[in-house]
Tab-separated table of C-alpha atoms in Angstrom:
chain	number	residue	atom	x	y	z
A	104	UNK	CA	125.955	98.716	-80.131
A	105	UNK	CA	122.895	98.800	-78.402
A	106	UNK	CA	121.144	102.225	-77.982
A	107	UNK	CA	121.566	103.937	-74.386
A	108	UNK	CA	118.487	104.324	-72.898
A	109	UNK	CA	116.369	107.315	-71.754
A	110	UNK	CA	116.744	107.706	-67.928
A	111	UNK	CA	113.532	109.071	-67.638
A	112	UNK	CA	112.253	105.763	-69.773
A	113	UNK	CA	113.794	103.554	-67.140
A	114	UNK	CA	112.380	105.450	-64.623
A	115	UNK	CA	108.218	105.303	-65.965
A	116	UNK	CA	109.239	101.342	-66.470
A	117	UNK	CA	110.337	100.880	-63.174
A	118	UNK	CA	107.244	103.006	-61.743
A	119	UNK	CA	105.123	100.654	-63.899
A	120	UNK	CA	106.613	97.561	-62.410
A	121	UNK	CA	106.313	98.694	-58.944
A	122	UNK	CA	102.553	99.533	-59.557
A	123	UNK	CA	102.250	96.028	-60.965
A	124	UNK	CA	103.268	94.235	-58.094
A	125	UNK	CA	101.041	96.597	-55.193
A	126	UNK	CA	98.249	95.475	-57.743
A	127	UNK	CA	98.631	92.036	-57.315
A	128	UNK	CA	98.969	92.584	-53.646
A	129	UNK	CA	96.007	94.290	-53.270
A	130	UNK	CA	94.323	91.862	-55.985
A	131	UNK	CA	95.599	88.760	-53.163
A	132	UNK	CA	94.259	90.890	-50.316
A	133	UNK	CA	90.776	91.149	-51.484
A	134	UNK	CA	90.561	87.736	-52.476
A	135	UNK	CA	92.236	86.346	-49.493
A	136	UNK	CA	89.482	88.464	-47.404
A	137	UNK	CA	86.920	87.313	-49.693
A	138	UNK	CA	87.500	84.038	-49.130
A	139	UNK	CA	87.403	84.492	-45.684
A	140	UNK	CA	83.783	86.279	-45.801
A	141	UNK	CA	82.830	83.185	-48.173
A	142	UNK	CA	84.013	80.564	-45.590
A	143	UNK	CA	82.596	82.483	-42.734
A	144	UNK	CA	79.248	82.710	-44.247
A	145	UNK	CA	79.368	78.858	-45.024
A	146	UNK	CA	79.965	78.562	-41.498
A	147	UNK	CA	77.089	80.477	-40.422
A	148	UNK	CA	74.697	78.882	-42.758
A	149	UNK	CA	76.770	75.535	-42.061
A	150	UNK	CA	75.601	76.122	-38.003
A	151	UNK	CA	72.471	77.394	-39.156
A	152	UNK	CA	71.625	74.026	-41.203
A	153	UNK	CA	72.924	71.565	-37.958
A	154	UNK	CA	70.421	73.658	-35.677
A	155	UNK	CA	67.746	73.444	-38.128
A	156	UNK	CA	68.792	69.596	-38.611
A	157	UNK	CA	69.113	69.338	-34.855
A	158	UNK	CA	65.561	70.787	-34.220
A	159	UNK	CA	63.723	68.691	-36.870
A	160	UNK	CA	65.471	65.507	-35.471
A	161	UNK	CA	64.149	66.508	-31.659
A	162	UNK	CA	60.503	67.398	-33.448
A	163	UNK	CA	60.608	63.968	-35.114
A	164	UNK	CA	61.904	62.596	-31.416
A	165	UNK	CA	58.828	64.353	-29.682
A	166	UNK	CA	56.207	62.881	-32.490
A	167	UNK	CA	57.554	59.699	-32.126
A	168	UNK	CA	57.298	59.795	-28.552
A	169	UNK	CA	53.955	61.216	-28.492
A	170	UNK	CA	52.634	58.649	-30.778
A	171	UNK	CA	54.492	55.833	-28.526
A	172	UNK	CA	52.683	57.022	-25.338
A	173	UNK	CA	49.166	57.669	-27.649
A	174	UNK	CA	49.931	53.807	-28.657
A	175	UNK	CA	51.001	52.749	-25.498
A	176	UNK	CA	47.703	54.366	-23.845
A	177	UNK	CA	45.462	53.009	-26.387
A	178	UNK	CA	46.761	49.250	-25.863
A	179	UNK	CA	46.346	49.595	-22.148
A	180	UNK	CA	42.828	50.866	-22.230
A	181	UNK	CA	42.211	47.985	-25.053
A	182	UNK	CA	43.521	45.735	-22.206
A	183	UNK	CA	41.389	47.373	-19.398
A	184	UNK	CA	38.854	47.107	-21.233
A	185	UNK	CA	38.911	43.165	-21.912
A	186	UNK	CA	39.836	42.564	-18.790
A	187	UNK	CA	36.018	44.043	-18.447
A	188	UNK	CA	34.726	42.268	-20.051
A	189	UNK	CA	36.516	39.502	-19.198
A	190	UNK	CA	35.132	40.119	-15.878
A	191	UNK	CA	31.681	41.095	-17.140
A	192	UNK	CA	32.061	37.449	-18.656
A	193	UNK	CA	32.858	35.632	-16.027
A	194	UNK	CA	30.242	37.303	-13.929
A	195	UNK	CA	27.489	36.248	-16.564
A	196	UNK	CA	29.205	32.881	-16.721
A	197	UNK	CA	28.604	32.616	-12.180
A	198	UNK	CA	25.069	33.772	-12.656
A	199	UNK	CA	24.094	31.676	-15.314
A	200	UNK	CA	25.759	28.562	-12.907
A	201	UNK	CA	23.855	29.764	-10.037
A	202	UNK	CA	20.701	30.414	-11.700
A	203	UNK	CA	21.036	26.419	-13.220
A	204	UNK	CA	21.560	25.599	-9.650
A	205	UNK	CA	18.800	27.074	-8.844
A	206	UNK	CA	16.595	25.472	-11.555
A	207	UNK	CA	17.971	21.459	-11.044
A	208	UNK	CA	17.114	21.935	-6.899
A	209	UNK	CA	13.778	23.078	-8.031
A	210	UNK	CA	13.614	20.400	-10.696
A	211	UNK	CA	14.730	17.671	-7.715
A	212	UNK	CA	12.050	18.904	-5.651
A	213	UNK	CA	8.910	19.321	-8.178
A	214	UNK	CA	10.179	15.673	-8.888
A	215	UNK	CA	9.770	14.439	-5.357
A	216	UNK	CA	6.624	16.173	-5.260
A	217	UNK	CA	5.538	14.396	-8.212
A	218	UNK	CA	6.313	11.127	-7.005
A	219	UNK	CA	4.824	11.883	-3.755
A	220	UNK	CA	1.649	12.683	-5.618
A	221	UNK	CA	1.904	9.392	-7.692
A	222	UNK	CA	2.138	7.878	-4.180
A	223	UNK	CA	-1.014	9.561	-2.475
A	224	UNK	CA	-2.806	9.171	-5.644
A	225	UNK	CA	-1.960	5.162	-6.016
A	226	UNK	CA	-2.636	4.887	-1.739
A	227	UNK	CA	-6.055	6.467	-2.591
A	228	UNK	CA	-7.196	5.684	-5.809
A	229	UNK	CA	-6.691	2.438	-7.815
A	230	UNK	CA	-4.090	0.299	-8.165
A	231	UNK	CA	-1.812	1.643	-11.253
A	232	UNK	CA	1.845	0.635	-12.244
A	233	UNK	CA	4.252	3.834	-13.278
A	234	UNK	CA	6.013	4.931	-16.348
A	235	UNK	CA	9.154	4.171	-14.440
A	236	UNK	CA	7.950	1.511	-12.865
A	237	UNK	CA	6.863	-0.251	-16.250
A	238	UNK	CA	10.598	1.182	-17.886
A	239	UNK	CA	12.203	-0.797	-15.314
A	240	UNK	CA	9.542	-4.211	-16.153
A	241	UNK	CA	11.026	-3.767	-20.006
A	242	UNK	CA	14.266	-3.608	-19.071
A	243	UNK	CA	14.610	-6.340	-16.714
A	244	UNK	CA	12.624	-8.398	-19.125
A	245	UNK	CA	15.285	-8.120	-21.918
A	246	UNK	CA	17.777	-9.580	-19.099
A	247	UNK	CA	16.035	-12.507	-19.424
A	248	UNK	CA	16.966	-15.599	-22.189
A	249	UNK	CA	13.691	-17.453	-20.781
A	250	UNK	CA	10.186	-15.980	-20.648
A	251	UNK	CA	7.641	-18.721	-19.402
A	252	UNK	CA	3.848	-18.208	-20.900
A	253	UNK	CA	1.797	-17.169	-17.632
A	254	UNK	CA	-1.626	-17.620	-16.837
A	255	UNK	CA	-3.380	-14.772	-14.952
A	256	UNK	CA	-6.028	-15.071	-12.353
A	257	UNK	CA	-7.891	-12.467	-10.624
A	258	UNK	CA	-10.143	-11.635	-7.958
A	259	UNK	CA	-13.728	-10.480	-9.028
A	260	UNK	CA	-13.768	-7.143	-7.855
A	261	UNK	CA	-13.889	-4.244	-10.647
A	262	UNK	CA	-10.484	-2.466	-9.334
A	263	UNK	CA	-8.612	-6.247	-9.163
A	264	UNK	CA	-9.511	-6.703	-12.945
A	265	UNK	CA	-8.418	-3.615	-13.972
A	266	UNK	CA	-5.017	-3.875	-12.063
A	267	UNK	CA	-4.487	-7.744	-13.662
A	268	UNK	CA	-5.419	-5.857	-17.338
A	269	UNK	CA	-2.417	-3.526	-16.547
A	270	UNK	CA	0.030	-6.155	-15.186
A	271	UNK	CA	-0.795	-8.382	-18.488
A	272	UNK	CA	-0.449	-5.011	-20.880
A	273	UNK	CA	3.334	-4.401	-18.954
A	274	UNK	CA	4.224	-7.939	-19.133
A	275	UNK	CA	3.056	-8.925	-22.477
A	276	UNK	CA	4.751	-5.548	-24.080
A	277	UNK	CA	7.654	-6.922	-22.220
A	278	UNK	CA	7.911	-9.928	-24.186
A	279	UNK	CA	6.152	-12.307	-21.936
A	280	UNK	CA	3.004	-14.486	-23.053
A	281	UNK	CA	-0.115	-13.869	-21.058
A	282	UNK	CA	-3.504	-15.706	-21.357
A	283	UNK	CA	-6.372	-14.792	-19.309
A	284	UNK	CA	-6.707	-17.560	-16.262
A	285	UNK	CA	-9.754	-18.179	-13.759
A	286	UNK	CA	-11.908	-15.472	-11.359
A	287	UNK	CA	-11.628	-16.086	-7.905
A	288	UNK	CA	-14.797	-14.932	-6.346
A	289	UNK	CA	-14.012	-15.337	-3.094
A	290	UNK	CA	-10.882	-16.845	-0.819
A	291	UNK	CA	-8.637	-15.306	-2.573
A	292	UNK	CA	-5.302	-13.350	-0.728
A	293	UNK	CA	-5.046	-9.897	-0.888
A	294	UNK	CA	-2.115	-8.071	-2.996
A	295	UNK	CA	-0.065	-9.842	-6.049
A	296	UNK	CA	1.233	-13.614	-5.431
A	297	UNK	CA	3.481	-15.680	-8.047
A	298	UNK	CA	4.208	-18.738	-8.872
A	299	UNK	CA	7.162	-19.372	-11.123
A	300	UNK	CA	9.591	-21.840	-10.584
A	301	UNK	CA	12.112	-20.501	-13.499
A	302	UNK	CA	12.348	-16.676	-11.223
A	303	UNK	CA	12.011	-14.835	-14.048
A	304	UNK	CA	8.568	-13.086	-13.523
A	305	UNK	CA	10.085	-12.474	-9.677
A	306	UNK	CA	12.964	-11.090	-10.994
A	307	UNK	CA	11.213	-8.490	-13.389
A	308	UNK	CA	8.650	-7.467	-10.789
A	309	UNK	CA	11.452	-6.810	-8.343
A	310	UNK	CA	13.177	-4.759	-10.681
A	311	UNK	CA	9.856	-2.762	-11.587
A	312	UNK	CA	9.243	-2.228	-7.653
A	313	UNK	CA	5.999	-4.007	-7.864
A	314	UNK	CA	5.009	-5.634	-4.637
A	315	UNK	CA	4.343	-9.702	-4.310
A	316	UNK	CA	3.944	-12.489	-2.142
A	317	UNK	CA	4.623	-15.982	-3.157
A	318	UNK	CA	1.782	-18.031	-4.404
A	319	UNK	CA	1.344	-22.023	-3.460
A	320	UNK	CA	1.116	-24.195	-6.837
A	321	UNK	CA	-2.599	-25.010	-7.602
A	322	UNK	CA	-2.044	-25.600	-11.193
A	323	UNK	CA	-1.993	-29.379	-12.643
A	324	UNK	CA	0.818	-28.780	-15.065
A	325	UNK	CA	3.170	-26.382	-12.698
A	326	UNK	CA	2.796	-23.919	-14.846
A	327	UNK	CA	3.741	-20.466	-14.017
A	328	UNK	CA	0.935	-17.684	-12.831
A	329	UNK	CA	-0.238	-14.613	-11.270
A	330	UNK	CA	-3.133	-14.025	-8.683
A	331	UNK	CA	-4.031	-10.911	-8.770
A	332	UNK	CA	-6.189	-10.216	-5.273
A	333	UNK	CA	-8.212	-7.760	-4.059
A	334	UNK	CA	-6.642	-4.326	-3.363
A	335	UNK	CA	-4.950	-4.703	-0.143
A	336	UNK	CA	-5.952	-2.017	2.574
A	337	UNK	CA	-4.126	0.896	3.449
């Protein structure tokens, strides 16, 4: 039979039991408000960390749009400032046009002047045949498949043998052949007169602007020649 037990035993086990479970409740409670202080303070620091987060993203937002507009401002003053130059450029660019204007009018006009001077110089002095002039003999002279040998007389006057020792030099660089003719002390027209029945010494005087008149045959062979007068008067 089992042994009856002490009342007052059952009683201290009972009290024991009893203070167990409070223990356990009060155990729960703390926890339970423990991990309400823990989740609460993650929440706060939680919070905390967004604003922080939240702040260093608009700080990032504000450097980034500061060095946008510092960009932005540095392109368009890059931009003014070839359009400056561009400017600056195209001014340079007018001036330098006018100022080449300028110097081809003054160019035309020293070159009238020049020829004018030739002009006075050739009414007053001797009888003389121009670097264009004689450019313009060559020329025309290469034109030409037939070059007849030419005989060339002159009048017996100092300046009239000169001018026929030019017109043979022009001529005879020009390809022609030239042989001294006859001195025609007196009778003789004044001015240049040809005679070539082929054209061809017409033809390159024309070209060279020198002035002639047509000279009547004398010869006993036709052959082709130049009478160099006296120099006709002004």
């Amino acid at each position: 039979m089992p042994k009856a037990r002490n009342p007052e035993q059952n009683a201290r086990k009972a009290q024991r039991g009893i203070m167990t479970t409070d223990g356990l409740l009060s155990v729960t409670n703390w926890i339970y408000l423990l991990s309400l202080f823990i989740a609460a303070v993650a929440s706060v620091g939680l919070w905390r960390l967004s604003i922080a987060s939240g702040e260093e993203k608009d700080r990032q937002l504000e450097h980034y749009k500061t060095e946008a507009a510092e960009r932005i401002a540095g392109a368009n003053a890059t931009a003014e400032s070839a359009r400056a130059e561009a400017a600056q450029a195209n001014e340079r660019s007018r001036g330098l046009e006018k100022d080449a204007e300028v110097a081809r009018a003054e160019q035309e006009r020293l070159k009238v002047r020049s020829l004018d001077l030739e002009l006075q110089i050739k009414k007053i002095g001797p009888r003389e045949i121009l670097v264009s002039q004689f450019e313009a003999i060559k020329a025309a002279s290469a034109e030409e498949s037939f070059k007849p040998m030419i005989r060339l007389d002159s009048a017996g006057d100092p300046e009239s043998q000169r001018f026929a020792q030019i017109i043979a030099n022009a001529l005879g660089e020009s390809g022609f052949s030239v042989r001294g003719g006859s001195t025609i002390i007196s009778g003789s027209s004044p001015g240049l007169a040809v005679f070539d029945p082929s054209g061809a010494i017409q033809r390159v005087l024309i070209r060279g602007g020198i002035q002639f008149g047509q000279a009547t045959n004398y010869g006993s062979n036709q052959e082709t020649f130049i009478v160099v007068g006296q120099k006709p008067a002004e």
